[in-house]
Amino acid sequence: QWADLADAGREAFEQLAGAGKVLIIENASMGGAMAGWSCERLAKEFPEARMRREYDWVTNPDDRNLQPMGQSSWVNEKTSGEESKDRLRQDKKAPPFAPFYWGVREHRNGDIGNKKVVKRIRELIAASVPRFMDAQNDKSMFDNAEFWLGAKGTGARAHMDS
């Protein structure tokens, strides 16, 4: 179901979300603290943050966050992920290149950045709760936040988070 929630308010959102149907919400970040941010802006604002190239199990089998976000050459990198040829044979529209993944949701592991990075992204997420949601959703949004980043042609594969 498509719904324009820009001006609909919290009650309308809660009613639609509570119905258990999939919602497609366009521009949910409009007006939020990070609205319009690019990969370059993230790299500039979070130079100490650490992330990883996704689907890179040969060179990074433990999925460690080895890429400093501030070393912004990653913004233009186009590297095929593991099994990308098989994925493209199965779906010609699949993204051919592996994205970078900043799993803020992994903040308790201590490897997404220092305490200053974690504090700052927590504050930005809190200031980015869409107008149509209860502001207390900031905690859940922070605990589940993922940023999939990269050059044109990169993208996440279909998956289901647990």
PDB file of C-alpha atoms in Angstrom, residues 38-157:
ATOM      1  CA  SER A  38      26.158  11.889   0.369  1.00  0.00           C
ATOM      2  CA  CYS A  39      28.847   9.266   0.882  1.00  0.00           C
ATOM      3  CA  GLU A  40      31.392  12.075   0.717  1.00  0.00           C
ATOM      4  CA  ARG A  41      29.617  13.935   3.495  1.00  0.00           C
ATOM      5  CA  LEU A  42      29.538  10.836   5.699  1.00  0.00           C
ATOM      6  CA  ALA A  43      33.276  10.346   5.131  1.00  0.00           C
ATOM      7  CA  LYS A  44      33.937  13.962   6.083  1.00  0.00           C
ATOM      8  CA  GLU A  45      31.681  13.919   9.162  1.00  0.00           C
ATOM      9  CA  PHE A  46      32.838  10.510  10.419  1.00  0.00           C
ATOM     10  CA  PRO A  47      36.516  10.127   9.485  1.00  0.00           C
ATOM     11  CA  GLU A  48      37.172   7.782  12.449  1.00  0.00           C
ATOM     12  CA  ALA A  49      34.249   5.484  11.680  1.00  0.00           C
ATOM     13  CA  ARG A  50      35.024   1.990  10.416  1.00  0.00           C
ATOM     14  CA  MET A  51      33.051  -0.118   7.966  1.00  0.00           C
ATOM     15  CA  ARG A  52      33.584  -3.082   5.667  1.00  0.00           C
ATOM     16  CA  ARG A  53      33.127  -4.067   2.059  1.00  0.00           C
ATOM     17  CA  GLU A  54      30.256  -6.494   1.977  1.00  0.00           C
ATOM     18  CA  TYR A  55      30.465  -9.868   0.162  1.00  0.00           C
ATOM     19  CA  ASP A  56      34.267  -9.903   0.620  1.00  0.00           C
ATOM     20  CA  TRP A  57      34.615 -13.222   2.421  1.00  0.00           C
ATOM     21  CA  VAL A  58      37.925 -14.250   0.827  1.00  0.00           C
ATOM     22  CA  THR A  59      39.956 -11.236   1.999  1.00  0.00           C
ATOM     23  CA  ASN A  60      37.793 -10.504   5.070  1.00  0.00           C
ATOM     24  CA  PRO A  61      36.270 -13.840   6.180  1.00  0.00           C
ATOM     25  CA  ASP A  62      35.323 -12.537   9.631  1.00  0.00           C
ATOM     26  CA  ASP A  63      33.463  -9.469   8.302  1.00  0.00           C
ATOM     27  CA  ARG A  64      35.675  -7.117  10.305  1.00  0.00           C
ATOM     28  CA  ASN A  65      35.259  -3.370   9.876  1.00  0.00           C
ATOM     29  CA  LEU A  66      38.620  -2.658   8.251  1.00  0.00           C
ATOM     30  CA  GLN A  67      37.803   0.338   6.038  1.00  0.00           C
ATOM     31  CA  PRO A  68      38.194   3.777   7.645  1.00  0.00           C
ATOM     32  CA  MET A  69      35.300   5.883   6.418  1.00  0.00           C
ATOM     33  CA  GLY A  70      37.532   8.975   6.292  1.00  0.00           C
ATOM     34  CA  GLN A  71      39.735   7.428   3.598  1.00  0.00           C
ATOM     35  CA  SER A  72      37.189   8.453   1.005  1.00  0.00           C
ATOM     36  CA  SER A  73      38.638   6.620  -2.015  1.00  0.00           C
ATOM     37  CA  TRP A  74      36.030   3.932  -1.242  1.00  0.00           C
ATOM     38  CA  VAL A  75      33.332   6.294  -2.529  1.00  0.00           C
ATOM     39  CA  ASN A  76      34.314   5.519  -6.133  1.00  0.00           C
ATOM     40  CA  GLU A  77      35.442   1.893  -5.795  1.00  0.00           C
ATOM     41  CA  LYS A  78      33.727  -0.712  -7.924  1.00  0.00           C
ATOM     42  CA  THR A  79      34.736  -4.186  -6.810  1.00  0.00           C
ATOM     43  CA  SER A  80      32.766  -7.340  -7.515  1.00  0.00           C
ATOM     44  CA  GLY A  81      31.710  -9.271  -4.451  1.00  0.00           C
ATOM     45  CA  GLU A  82      31.996 -13.015  -3.991  1.00  0.00           C
ATOM     46  CA  GLU A  83      29.682 -14.992  -6.276  1.00  0.00           C
ATOM     47  CA  SER A  84      28.728 -11.856  -8.209  1.00  0.00           C
ATOM     48  CA  LYS A  85      28.858 -13.643 -11.573  1.00  0.00           C
ATOM     49  CA  ASP A  86      26.382 -16.235 -10.319  1.00  0.00           C
ATOM     50  CA  ARG A  87      24.111 -13.491  -8.988  1.00  0.00           C
ATOM     51  CA  LEU A  88      24.169 -11.648 -12.313  1.00  0.00           C
ATOM     52  CA  ARG A  89      23.309 -14.854 -14.198  1.00  0.00           C
ATOM     53  CA  GLN A  90      20.309 -15.302 -11.896  1.00  0.00           C
ATOM     54  CA  ASP A  91      19.212 -11.665 -12.117  1.00  0.00           C
ATOM     55  CA  LYS A  92      20.552  -9.362 -14.831  1.00  0.00           C
ATOM     56  CA  LYS A  93      19.389  -6.325 -12.811  1.00  0.00           C
ATOM     57  CA  ALA A  94      21.330  -7.291  -9.676  1.00  0.00           C
ATOM     58  CA  PRO A  95      23.955  -4.764  -8.572  1.00  0.00           C
ATOM     59  CA  PRO A  96      27.262  -5.938 -10.073  1.00  0.00           C
ATOM     60  CA  PHE A  97      29.510  -4.401  -7.409  1.00  0.00           C
ATOM     61  CA  ALA A  98      29.849  -4.856  -3.666  1.00  0.00           C
ATOM     62  CA  PRO A  99      28.795  -1.994  -1.391  1.00  0.00           C
ATOM     63  CA  PHE A 100      30.362  -0.888   1.844  1.00  0.00           C
ATOM     64  CA  TYR A 101      28.402  -1.573   4.992  1.00  0.00           C
ATOM     65  CA  TRP A 102      28.424   0.562   8.119  1.00  0.00           C
ATOM     66  CA  GLY A 103      26.433  -1.488  10.593  1.00  0.00           C
ATOM     67  CA  VAL A 104      25.681   1.040  13.299  1.00  0.00           C
ATOM     68  CA  ARG A 105      23.505  -1.684  14.781  1.00  0.00           C
ATOM     69  CA  GLU A 106      26.790  -3.434  15.687  1.00  0.00           C
ATOM     70  CA  HIS A 107      27.878  -0.553  17.946  1.00  0.00           C
ATOM     71  CA  ARG A 108      28.084  -2.814  21.002  1.00  0.00           C
ATOM     72  CA  ASN A 109      30.922  -4.758  19.349  1.00  0.00           C
ATOM     73  CA  GLY A 110      33.062  -1.622  19.528  1.00  0.00           C
ATOM     74  CA  ASP A 111      34.393  -1.690  15.981  1.00  0.00           C
ATOM     75  CA  ILE A 112      32.226   0.820  14.084  1.00  0.00           C
ATOM     76  CA  GLY A 113      34.158   3.753  15.508  1.00  0.00           C
ATOM     77  CA  ASN A 114      35.224   5.312  18.775  1.00  0.00           C
ATOM     78  CA  LYS A 115      32.806   6.554  21.462  1.00  0.00           C
ATOM     79  CA  LYS A 116      32.677   9.992  19.832  1.00  0.00           C
ATOM     80  CA  VAL A 117      31.517   8.423  16.530  1.00  0.00           C
ATOM     81  CA  VAL A 118      28.858   6.331  18.272  1.00  0.00           C
ATOM     82  CA  LYS A 119      27.593   9.323  20.278  1.00  0.00           C
ATOM     83  CA  ARG A 120      27.400  11.535  17.189  1.00  0.00           C
ATOM     84  CA  ILE A 121      25.555   9.033  14.990  1.00  0.00           C
ATOM     85  CA  ARG A 122      23.149   8.328  17.872  1.00  0.00           C
ATOM     86  CA  GLU A 123      22.386  12.071  18.104  1.00  0.00           C
ATOM     87  CA  LEU A 124      21.943  12.426  14.339  1.00  0.00           C
ATOM     88  CA  ILE A 125      19.587   9.462  14.188  1.00  0.00           C
ATOM     89  CA  ALA A 126      17.595  10.881  17.122  1.00  0.00           C
ATOM     90  CA  ALA A 127      17.278  14.143  15.183  1.00  0.00           C
ATOM     91  CA  SER A 128      16.140  12.247  12.089  1.00  0.00           C
ATOM     92  CA  VAL A 129      13.047  10.411  13.304  1.00  0.00           C
ATOM     93  CA  PRO A 130      10.404  11.130  10.651  1.00  0.00           C
ATOM     94  CA  ARG A 131       7.686  13.562  11.713  1.00  0.00           C
ATOM     95  CA  PHE A 132       5.014  10.902  11.382  1.00  0.00           C
ATOM     96  CA  MET A 133       6.685   8.606  13.953  1.00  0.00           C
ATOM     97  CA  ASP A 134       6.897   8.750  17.733  1.00  0.00           C
ATOM     98  CA  ALA A 135      10.207  10.452  18.616  1.00  0.00           C
ATOM     99  CA  GLN A 136      10.958   7.615  21.033  1.00  0.00           C
ATOM    100  CA  ASN A 137      11.592   5.407  18.014  1.00  0.00           C
ATOM    101  CA  ASP A 138      15.084   6.939  17.953  1.00  0.00           C
ATOM    102  CA  LYS A 139      16.399   4.187  20.220  1.00  0.00           C
ATOM    103  CA  SER A 140      15.132   1.402  17.979  1.00  0.00           C
ATOM    104  CA  MET A 141      16.303   3.227  14.866  1.00  0.00           C
ATOM    105  CA  PHE A 142      19.799   3.539  16.345  1.00  0.00           C
ATOM    106  CA  ASP A 143      19.912  -0.085  17.470  1.00  0.00           C
ATOM    107  CA  ASN A 144      18.906  -1.272  13.984  1.00  0.00           C
ATOM    108  CA  ALA A 145      20.651   1.278  11.744  1.00  0.00           C
ATOM    109  CA  GLU A 146      22.565   0.124   8.678  1.00  0.00           C
ATOM    110  CA  PHE A 147      24.189   2.286   6.043  1.00  0.00           C
ATOM    111  CA  TRP A 148      24.819   0.670   2.648  1.00  0.00           C
ATOM    112  CA  LEU A 149      27.246   2.903   0.793  1.00  0.00           C
ATOM    113  CA  GLY A 150      29.203   3.032  -2.432  1.00  0.00           C
ATOM    114  CA  ALA A 151      29.620   4.087  -6.018  1.00  0.00           C
ATOM    115  CA  LYS A 152      26.901   3.802  -8.633  1.00  0.00           C
ATOM    116  CA  GLY A 153      26.383   0.127  -9.458  1.00  0.00           C
ATOM    117  CA  THR A 154      26.981  -1.117  -5.919  1.00  0.00           C
ATOM    118  CA  GLY A 155      24.145  -2.491  -3.880  1.00  0.00           C
ATOM    119  CA  ALA A 156      22.951  -4.899  -1.240  1.00  0.00           C
ATOM    120  CA  ARG A 157      21.761  -8.326  -2.260  1.00  0.00           C
TER     121      ARG A 157
END
